[in-house]
Amino acid sequence: MAGLVRIRHVKLPVSDLARSVAWYTDLLDLRLAGELREEGELRGAQLMHPSGFGIALREREYCAGQPDLGGFDAFALEVDSVDDLHAFAARADELDYTRGEVFDRGDYGAVLDLFDPDNTVVRLLANNPFHAGRFLGVDTDGKGGFTRYDQPTLE
């Protein structure tokens, strides 16, 4: 659709708003851009990155259905290089935050998983092979191997 520019923000349910705001601002350099109150009670926060994307946080108990994304990568953020992934890994270690290993899959890109205080996976990607205007199918074998294919099966 003409006019779409970017995803403005993703919204995540959190169990402790202050703790999650600290994690996202400390590790990802997001800045507190707004707070959301209901009848005077703080229920959410809007965090923004200088590049224009944001992450909104909302106290889980006030979310419809009280969703839990623990262990799930609901979104991914892209970085410029594998070196940037290593820098984020070092920063997570410095802050004593839980993370996975930097996994460089060559032509399939590189990944680092960061785990927020609610165990939601914040996935960082470098050299990702998916691009607009081109189809790429990937079949994993469950052992770390990948096979590419170029014809969609959903059509």
mmCIF file with all atom_site columns, C-alpha atoms in Angstrom:
data_model
loop_
_atom_site.group_PDB
_atom_site.id
_atom_site.type_symbol
_atom_site.label_atom_id
_atom_site.label_alt_id
_atom_site.label_comp_id
_atom_site.label_asym_id
_atom_site.label_entity_id
_atom_site.label_seq_id
_atom_site.pdbx_PDB_ins_code
_atom_site.Cartn_x
_atom_site.Cartn_y
_atom_site.Cartn_z
_atom_site.occupancy
_atom_site.B_iso_or_equiv
_atom_site.pdbx_formal_charge
_atom_site.auth_seq_id
_atom_site.auth_comp_id
_atom_site.auth_asym_id
_atom_site.auth_atom_id
_atom_site.pdbx_PDB_model_num
ATOM 1   C CA . MET A 1 1   ? 0.000  0.000   0.000  1.00 0.00 ? 1   MET A CA 1
ATOM 2   C CA . ALA A 1 2   ? 1.424  3.352   -0.966 1.00 0.00 ? 2   ALA A CA 1
ATOM 3   C CA . GLY A 1 3   ? 2.390  5.508   1.963  1.00 0.00 ? 3   GLY A CA 1
ATOM 4   C CA . LEU A 1 4   ? 3.587  2.777   4.309  1.00 0.00 ? 4   LEU A CA 1
ATOM 5   C CA . VAL A 1 5   ? 6.997  3.737   5.616  1.00 0.00 ? 5   VAL A CA 1
ATOM 6   C CA . ARG A 1 6   ? 7.919  1.420   8.506  1.00 0.00 ? 6   ARG A CA 1
ATOM 7   C CA . ILE A 1 7   ? 6.590  -0.411  11.487 1.00 0.00 ? 7   ILE A CA 1
ATOM 8   C CA . ARG A 1 8   ? 6.162  2.362   14.031 1.00 0.00 ? 8   ARG A CA 1
ATOM 9   C CA . HIS A 1 9   ? 6.291  0.163   17.099 1.00 0.00 ? 9   HIS A CA 1
ATOM 10  C CA . VAL A 1 10  ? 5.614  -3.250  18.468 1.00 0.00 ? 10  VAL A CA 1
ATOM 11  C CA . LYS A 1 11  ? 3.758  -3.594  21.767 1.00 0.00 ? 11  LYS A CA 1
ATOM 12  C CA . LEU A 1 12  ? 4.849  -6.141  24.325 1.00 0.00 ? 12  LEU A CA 1
ATOM 13  C CA . PRO A 1 13  ? 3.153  -7.354  27.483 1.00 0.00 ? 13  PRO A CA 1
ATOM 14  C CA . VAL A 1 14  ? 5.436  -7.104  30.537 1.00 0.00 ? 14  VAL A CA 1
ATOM 15  C CA . SER A 1 15  ? 5.132  -8.188  34.142 1.00 0.00 ? 15  SER A CA 1
ATOM 16  C CA . ASP A 1 16  ? 7.115  -5.278  35.625 1.00 0.00 ? 16  ASP A CA 1
ATOM 17  C CA . LEU A 1 17  ? 6.989  -2.051  33.643 1.00 0.00 ? 17  LEU A CA 1
ATOM 18  C CA . ALA A 1 18  ? 9.892  -0.264  35.372 1.00 0.00 ? 18  ALA A CA 1
ATOM 19  C CA . ARG A 1 19  ? 12.193 -3.296  35.075 1.00 0.00 ? 19  ARG A CA 1
ATOM 20  C CA . SER A 1 20  ? 11.371 -3.722  31.376 1.00 0.00 ? 20  SER A CA 1
ATOM 21  C CA . VAL A 1 21  ? 11.819 -0.009  30.620 1.00 0.00 ? 21  VAL A CA 1
ATOM 22  C CA . ALA A 1 22  ? 15.281 -0.227  32.212 1.00 0.00 ? 22  ALA A CA 1
ATOM 23  C CA . TRP A 1 23  ? 16.204 -3.350  30.185 1.00 0.00 ? 23  TRP A CA 1
ATOM 24  C CA . TYR A 1 24  ? 15.141 -1.897  26.814 1.00 0.00 ? 24  TYR A CA 1
ATOM 25  C CA . THR A 1 25  ? 16.721 1.508   27.452 1.00 0.00 ? 25  THR A CA 1
ATOM 26  C CA . ASP A 1 26  ? 19.972 0.078   28.875 1.00 0.00 ? 26  ASP A CA 1
ATOM 27  C CA . LEU A 1 27  ? 20.535 -2.584  26.240 1.00 0.00 ? 27  LEU A CA 1
ATOM 28  C CA . LEU A 1 28  ? 18.978 -1.214  23.052 1.00 0.00 ? 28  LEU A CA 1
ATOM 29  C CA . ASP A 1 29  ? 19.540 2.531   23.570 1.00 0.00 ? 29  ASP A CA 1
ATOM 30  C CA . LEU A 1 30  ? 15.825 3.246   23.400 1.00 0.00 ? 30  LEU A CA 1
ATOM 31  C CA . ARG A 1 31  ? 14.587 6.376   25.141 1.00 0.00 ? 31  ARG A CA 1
ATOM 32  C CA . LEU A 1 32  ? 11.442 6.877   27.147 1.00 0.00 ? 32  LEU A CA 1
ATOM 33  C CA . ALA A 1 33  ? 9.196  8.896   24.824 1.00 0.00 ? 33  ALA A CA 1
ATOM 34  C CA . GLY A 1 34  ? 5.911  8.612   26.674 1.00 0.00 ? 34  GLY A CA 1
ATOM 35  C CA . GLU A 1 35  ? 3.932  7.091   29.493 1.00 0.00 ? 35  GLU A CA 1
ATOM 36  C CA . LEU A 1 36  ? 0.394  5.798   29.338 1.00 0.00 ? 36  LEU A CA 1
ATOM 37  C CA . ARG A 1 37  ? -1.818 6.154   32.387 1.00 0.00 ? 37  ARG A CA 1
ATOM 38  C CA . GLU A 1 38  ? -5.354 4.991   33.018 1.00 0.00 ? 38  GLU A CA 1
ATOM 39  C CA . GLU A 1 39  ? -7.242 6.852   35.708 1.00 0.00 ? 39  GLU A CA 1
ATOM 40  C CA . GLY A 1 40  ? -3.946 8.099   37.090 1.00 0.00 ? 40  GLY A CA 1
ATOM 41  C CA . GLU A 1 41  ? -2.277 4.669   37.218 1.00 0.00 ? 41  GLU A CA 1
ATOM 42  C CA . LEU A 1 42  ? 0.791  4.011   35.064 1.00 0.00 ? 42  LEU A CA 1
ATOM 43  C CA . ARG A 1 43  ? 0.041  1.078   32.736 1.00 0.00 ? 43  ARG A CA 1
ATOM 44  C CA . GLY A 1 44  ? 2.424  1.472   29.808 1.00 0.00 ? 44  GLY A CA 1
ATOM 45  C CA . ALA A 1 45  ? 5.393  3.204   28.242 1.00 0.00 ? 45  ALA A CA 1
ATOM 46  C CA . GLN A 1 46  ? 6.478  4.173   24.752 1.00 0.00 ? 46  GLN A CA 1
ATOM 47  C CA . LEU A 1 47  ? 10.175 3.779   24.017 1.00 0.00 ? 47  LEU A CA 1
ATOM 48  C CA . MET A 1 48  ? 11.731 5.199   20.858 1.00 0.00 ? 48  MET A CA 1
ATOM 49  C CA . HIS A 1 49  ? 14.978 4.736   18.972 1.00 0.00 ? 49  HIS A CA 1
ATOM 50  C CA . PRO A 1 50  ? 16.544 7.763   17.223 1.00 0.00 ? 50  PRO A CA 1
ATOM 51  C CA . SER A 1 51  ? 15.986 6.008   13.868 1.00 0.00 ? 51  SER A CA 1
ATOM 52  C CA . GLY A 1 52  ? 12.214 6.233   14.366 1.00 0.00 ? 52  GLY A CA 1
ATOM 53  C CA . PHE A 1 53  ? 11.011 2.819   15.501 1.00 0.00 ? 53  PHE A CA 1
ATOM 54  C CA . GLY A 1 54  ? 9.573  2.180   18.899 1.00 0.00 ? 54  GLY A CA 1
ATOM 55  C CA . ILE A 1 55  ? 8.696  -0.488  21.395 1.00 0.00 ? 55  ILE A CA 1
ATOM 56  C CA . ALA A 1 56  ? 5.590  0.006   23.487 1.00 0.00 ? 56  ALA A CA 1
ATOM 57  C CA . LEU A 1 57  ? 5.334  -1.833  26.785 1.00 0.00 ? 57  LEU A CA 1
ATOM 58  C CA . ARG A 1 58  ? 2.113  -2.554  28.675 1.00 0.00 ? 58  ARG A CA 1
ATOM 59  C CA . GLU A 1 59  ? 1.618  -4.177  32.053 1.00 0.00 ? 59  GLU A CA 1
ATOM 60  C CA . ARG A 1 60  ? 0.465  -7.720  31.230 1.00 0.00 ? 60  ARG A CA 1
ATOM 61  C CA . GLU A 1 61  ? -2.367 -7.740  33.749 1.00 0.00 ? 61  GLU A CA 1
ATOM 62  C CA . TYR A 1 62  ? -4.016 -4.899  31.795 1.00 0.00 ? 62  TYR A CA 1
ATOM 63  C CA . CYS A 1 63  ? -3.647 -6.557  28.371 1.00 0.00 ? 63  CYS A CA 1
ATOM 64  C CA . ALA A 1 64  ? -6.576 -8.430  26.845 1.00 0.00 ? 64  ALA A CA 1
ATOM 65  C CA . GLY A 1 65  ? -6.005 -12.122 27.526 1.00 0.00 ? 65  GLY A CA 1
ATOM 66  C CA . GLN A 1 66  ? -2.818 -11.381 29.514 1.00 0.00 ? 66  GLN A CA 1
ATOM 67  C CA . PRO A 1 67  ? -0.515 -12.738 26.748 1.00 0.00 ? 67  PRO A CA 1
ATOM 68  C CA . ASP A 1 68  ? 2.832  -14.314 27.605 1.00 0.00 ? 68  ASP A CA 1
ATOM 69  C CA . LEU A 1 69  ? 5.471  -14.274 24.852 1.00 0.00 ? 69  LEU A CA 1
ATOM 70  C CA . GLY A 1 70  ? 8.144  -16.035 26.904 1.00 0.00 ? 70  GLY A CA 1
ATOM 71  C CA . GLY A 1 71  ? 10.529 -17.910 24.586 1.00 0.00 ? 71  GLY A CA 1
ATOM 72  C CA . PHE A 1 72  ? 8.997  -16.410 21.419 1.00 0.00 ? 72  PHE A CA 1
ATOM 73  C CA . ASP A 1 73  ? 10.645 -13.972 18.989 1.00 0.00 ? 73  ASP A CA 1
ATOM 74  C CA . ALA A 1 74  ? 7.662  -11.764 18.168 1.00 0.00 ? 74  ALA A CA 1
ATOM 75  C CA . PHE A 1 75  ? 9.870  -9.399  16.171 1.00 0.00 ? 75  PHE A CA 1
ATOM 76  C CA . ALA A 1 76  ? 13.461 -8.972  15.024 1.00 0.00 ? 76  ALA A CA 1
ATOM 77  C CA . LEU A 1 77  ? 15.694 -5.937  14.764 1.00 0.00 ? 77  LEU A CA 1
ATOM 78  C CA . GLU A 1 78  ? 18.310 -5.571  12.059 1.00 0.00 ? 78  GLU A CA 1
ATOM 79  C CA . VAL A 1 79  ? 21.880 -4.437  12.667 1.00 0.00 ? 79  VAL A CA 1
ATOM 80  C CA . ASP A 1 80  ? 24.506 -3.523  10.095 1.00 0.00 ? 80  ASP A CA 1
ATOM 81  C CA . SER A 1 81  ? 27.024 -6.299  10.701 1.00 0.00 ? 81  SER A CA 1
ATOM 82  C CA . VAL A 1 82  ? 28.026 -9.416  12.594 1.00 0.00 ? 82  VAL A CA 1
ATOM 83  C CA . ASP A 1 83  ? 30.426 -7.181  14.534 1.00 0.00 ? 83  ASP A CA 1
ATOM 84  C CA . ASP A 1 84  ? 27.378 -5.268  15.786 1.00 0.00 ? 84  ASP A CA 1
ATOM 85  C CA . LEU A 1 85  ? 25.897 -8.546  17.042 1.00 0.00 ? 85  LEU A CA 1
ATOM 86  C CA . HIS A 1 86  ? 29.082 -9.217  18.985 1.00 0.00 ? 86  HIS A CA 1
ATOM 87  C CA . ALA A 1 87  ? 28.936 -5.685  20.422 1.00 0.00 ? 87  ALA A CA 1
ATOM 88  C CA . PHE A 1 88  ? 25.361 -6.280  21.618 1.00 0.00 ? 88  PHE A CA 1
ATOM 89  C CA . ALA A 1 89  ? 26.418 -9.622  23.114 1.00 0.00 ? 89  ALA A CA 1
ATOM 90  C CA . ALA A 1 90  ? 29.248 -7.906  25.002 1.00 0.00 ? 90  ALA A CA 1
ATOM 91  C CA . ARG A 1 91  ? 26.872 -5.204  26.211 1.00 0.00 ? 91  ARG A CA 1
ATOM 92  C CA . ALA A 1 92  ? 24.384 -7.818  27.428 1.00 0.00 ? 92  ALA A CA 1
ATOM 93  C CA . ASP A 1 93  ? 27.204 -9.565  29.309 1.00 0.00 ? 93  ASP A CA 1
ATOM 94  C CA . GLU A 1 94  ? 28.335 -6.262  30.817 1.00 0.00 ? 94  GLU A CA 1
ATOM 95  C CA . LEU A 1 95  ? 24.785 -5.607  32.053 1.00 0.00 ? 95  LEU A CA 1
ATOM 96  C CA . ASP A 1 96  ? 24.378 -9.243  33.179 1.00 0.00 ? 96  ASP A CA 1
ATOM 97  C CA . TYR A 1 97  ? 21.394 -9.790  30.859 1.00 0.00 ? 97  TYR A CA 1
ATOM 98  C CA . THR A 1 98  ? 20.541 -13.195 29.440 1.00 0.00 ? 98  THR A CA 1
ATOM 99  C CA . ARG A 1 99  ? 21.430 -13.837 25.807 1.00 0.00 ? 99  ARG A CA 1
ATOM 100 C CA . GLY A 1 100 ? 22.114 -16.575 23.310 1.00 0.00 ? 100 GLY A CA 1
ATOM 101 C CA . GLU A 1 101 ? 25.269 -16.953 21.265 1.00 0.00 ? 101 GLU A CA 1
ATOM 102 C CA . VAL A 1 102 ? 26.024 -15.064 18.077 1.00 0.00 ? 102 VAL A CA 1
ATOM 103 C CA . PHE A 1 103 ? 25.240 -17.631 15.418 1.00 0.00 ? 103 PHE A CA 1
ATOM 104 C CA . ASP A 1 104 ? 26.615 -16.795 11.969 1.00 0.00 ? 104 ASP A CA 1
ATOM 105 C CA . ARG A 1 105 ? 24.843 -18.920 9.362  1.00 0.00 ? 105 ARG A CA 1
ATOM 106 C CA . GLY A 1 106 ? 26.799 -17.595 6.402  1.00 0.00 ? 106 GLY A CA 1
ATOM 107 C CA . ASP A 1 107 ? 24.463 -17.020 3.450  1.00 0.00 ? 107 ASP A CA 1
ATOM 108 C CA . TYR A 1 108 ? 21.494 -17.360 5.804  1.00 0.00 ? 108 TYR A CA 1
ATOM 109 C CA . GLY A 1 109 ? 22.578 -14.383 7.922  1.00 0.00 ? 109 GLY A CA 1
ATOM 110 C CA . ALA A 1 110 ? 23.632 -14.085 11.529 1.00 0.00 ? 110 ALA A CA 1
ATOM 111 C CA . VAL A 1 111 ? 21.515 -13.951 14.665 1.00 0.00 ? 111 VAL A CA 1
ATOM 112 C CA . LEU A 1 112 ? 21.721 -13.067 18.340 1.00 0.00 ? 112 LEU A CA 1
ATOM 113 C CA . ASP A 1 113 ? 18.834 -13.685 20.713 1.00 0.00 ? 113 ASP A CA 1
ATOM 114 C CA . LEU A 1 114 ? 18.432 -11.423 23.728 1.00 0.00 ? 114 LEU A CA 1
ATOM 115 C CA . PHE A 1 115 ? 15.961 -12.376 26.466 1.00 0.00 ? 115 PHE A CA 1
ATOM 116 C CA . ASP A 1 116 ? 14.063 -9.552  28.117 1.00 0.00 ? 116 ASP A CA 1
ATOM 117 C CA . PRO A 1 117 ? 12.969 -9.743  31.785 1.00 0.00 ? 117 PRO A CA 1
ATOM 118 C CA . ASP A 1 118 ? 9.829  -11.673 30.753 1.00 0.00 ? 118 ASP A CA 1
ATOM 119 C CA . ASN A 1 119 ? 11.867 -14.080 28.598 1.00 0.00 ? 119 ASN A CA 1
ATOM 120 C CA . THR A 1 120 ? 10.503 -12.578 25.374 1.00 0.00 ? 120 THR A CA 1
ATOM 121 C CA . VAL A 1 121 ? 13.124 -13.088 22.686 1.00 0.00 ? 121 VAL A CA 1
ATOM 122 C CA . VAL A 1 122 ? 14.428 -9.923  21.046 1.00 0.00 ? 122 VAL A CA 1
ATOM 123 C CA . ARG A 1 123 ? 16.166 -11.262 17.953 1.00 0.00 ? 123 ARG A CA 1
ATOM 124 C CA . LEU A 1 124 ? 18.926 -9.244  16.305 1.00 0.00 ? 124 LEU A CA 1
ATOM 125 C CA . LEU A 1 125 ? 19.788 -10.086 12.697 1.00 0.00 ? 125 LEU A CA 1
ATOM 126 C CA . ALA A 1 126 ? 22.698 -9.205  10.435 1.00 0.00 ? 126 ALA A CA 1
ATOM 127 C CA . ASN A 1 127 ? 23.061 -10.044 6.736  1.00 0.00 ? 127 ASN A CA 1
ATOM 128 C CA . ASN A 1 128 ? 19.509 -11.358 6.580  1.00 0.00 ? 128 ASN A CA 1
ATOM 129 C CA . PRO A 1 129 ? 18.810 -12.959 3.175  1.00 0.00 ? 129 PRO A CA 1
ATOM 130 C CA . PHE A 1 130 ? 15.107 -11.980 3.024  1.00 0.00 ? 130 PHE A CA 1
ATOM 131 C CA . HIS A 1 131 ? 14.489 -8.891  0.900  1.00 0.00 ? 131 HIS A CA 1
ATOM 132 C CA . ALA A 1 132 ? 11.483 -7.217  -0.687 1.00 0.00 ? 132 ALA A CA 1
ATOM 133 C CA . GLY A 1 133 ? 11.003 -8.107  -4.335 1.00 0.00 ? 133 GLY A CA 1
ATOM 134 C CA . ARG A 1 134 ? 12.533 -11.561 -4.094 1.00 0.00 ? 134 ARG A CA 1
ATOM 135 C CA . PHE A 1 135 ? 11.180 -14.861 -2.756 1.00 0.00 ? 135 PHE A CA 1
ATOM 136 C CA . LEU A 1 136 ? 13.320 -17.154 -0.629 1.00 0.00 ? 136 LEU A CA 1
ATOM 137 C CA . GLY A 1 137 ? 12.090 -20.341 1.010  1.00 0.00 ? 137 GLY A CA 1
ATOM 138 C CA . VAL A 1 138 ? 14.160 -22.027 3.697  1.00 0.00 ? 138 VAL A CA 1
ATOM 139 C CA . ASP A 1 139 ? 13.684 -25.577 4.951  1.00 0.00 ? 139 ASP A CA 1
ATOM 140 C CA . THR A 1 140 ? 15.532 -26.525 8.145  1.00 0.00 ? 140 THR A CA 1
ATOM 141 C CA . ASP A 1 141 ? 16.457 -30.103 8.903  1.00 0.00 ? 141 ASP A CA 1
ATOM 142 C CA . GLY A 1 142 ? 16.298 -29.833 12.713 1.00 0.00 ? 142 GLY A CA 1
ATOM 143 C CA . LYS A 1 143 ? 20.060 -30.325 12.997 1.00 0.00 ? 143 LYS A CA 1
ATOM 144 C CA . GLY A 1 144 ? 21.161 -26.826 12.006 1.00 0.00 ? 144 GLY A CA 1
ATOM 145 C CA . GLY A 1 145 ? 21.184 -27.482 8.259  1.00 0.00 ? 145 GLY A CA 1
ATOM 146 C CA . PHE A 1 146 ? 19.272 -25.407 5.726  1.00 0.00 ? 146 PHE A CA 1
ATOM 147 C CA . THR A 1 147 ? 18.025 -25.952 2.190  1.00 0.00 ? 147 THR A CA 1
ATOM 148 C CA . ARG A 1 148 ? 16.830 -23.044 0.049  1.00 0.00 ? 148 ARG A CA 1
ATOM 149 C CA . TYR A 1 149 ? 13.975 -23.138 -2.433 1.00 0.00 ? 149 TYR A CA 1
ATOM 150 C CA . ASP A 1 150 ? 12.699 -20.486 -4.835 1.00 0.00 ? 150 ASP A CA 1
ATOM 151 C CA . GLN A 1 151 ? 9.040  -21.374 -5.496 1.00 0.00 ? 151 GLN A CA 1
ATOM 152 C CA . PRO A 1 152 ? 6.416  -20.535 -2.854 1.00 0.00 ? 152 PRO A CA 1
ATOM 153 C CA . THR A 1 153 ? 4.183  -23.307 -1.615 1.00 0.00 ? 153 THR A CA 1
ATOM 154 C CA . LEU A 1 154 ? 1.460  -20.915 -0.354 1.00 0.00 ? 154 LEU A CA 1
ATOM 155 C CA . GLU A 1 155 ? 0.343  -19.727 -3.774 1.00 0.00 ? 155 GLU A CA 1
#
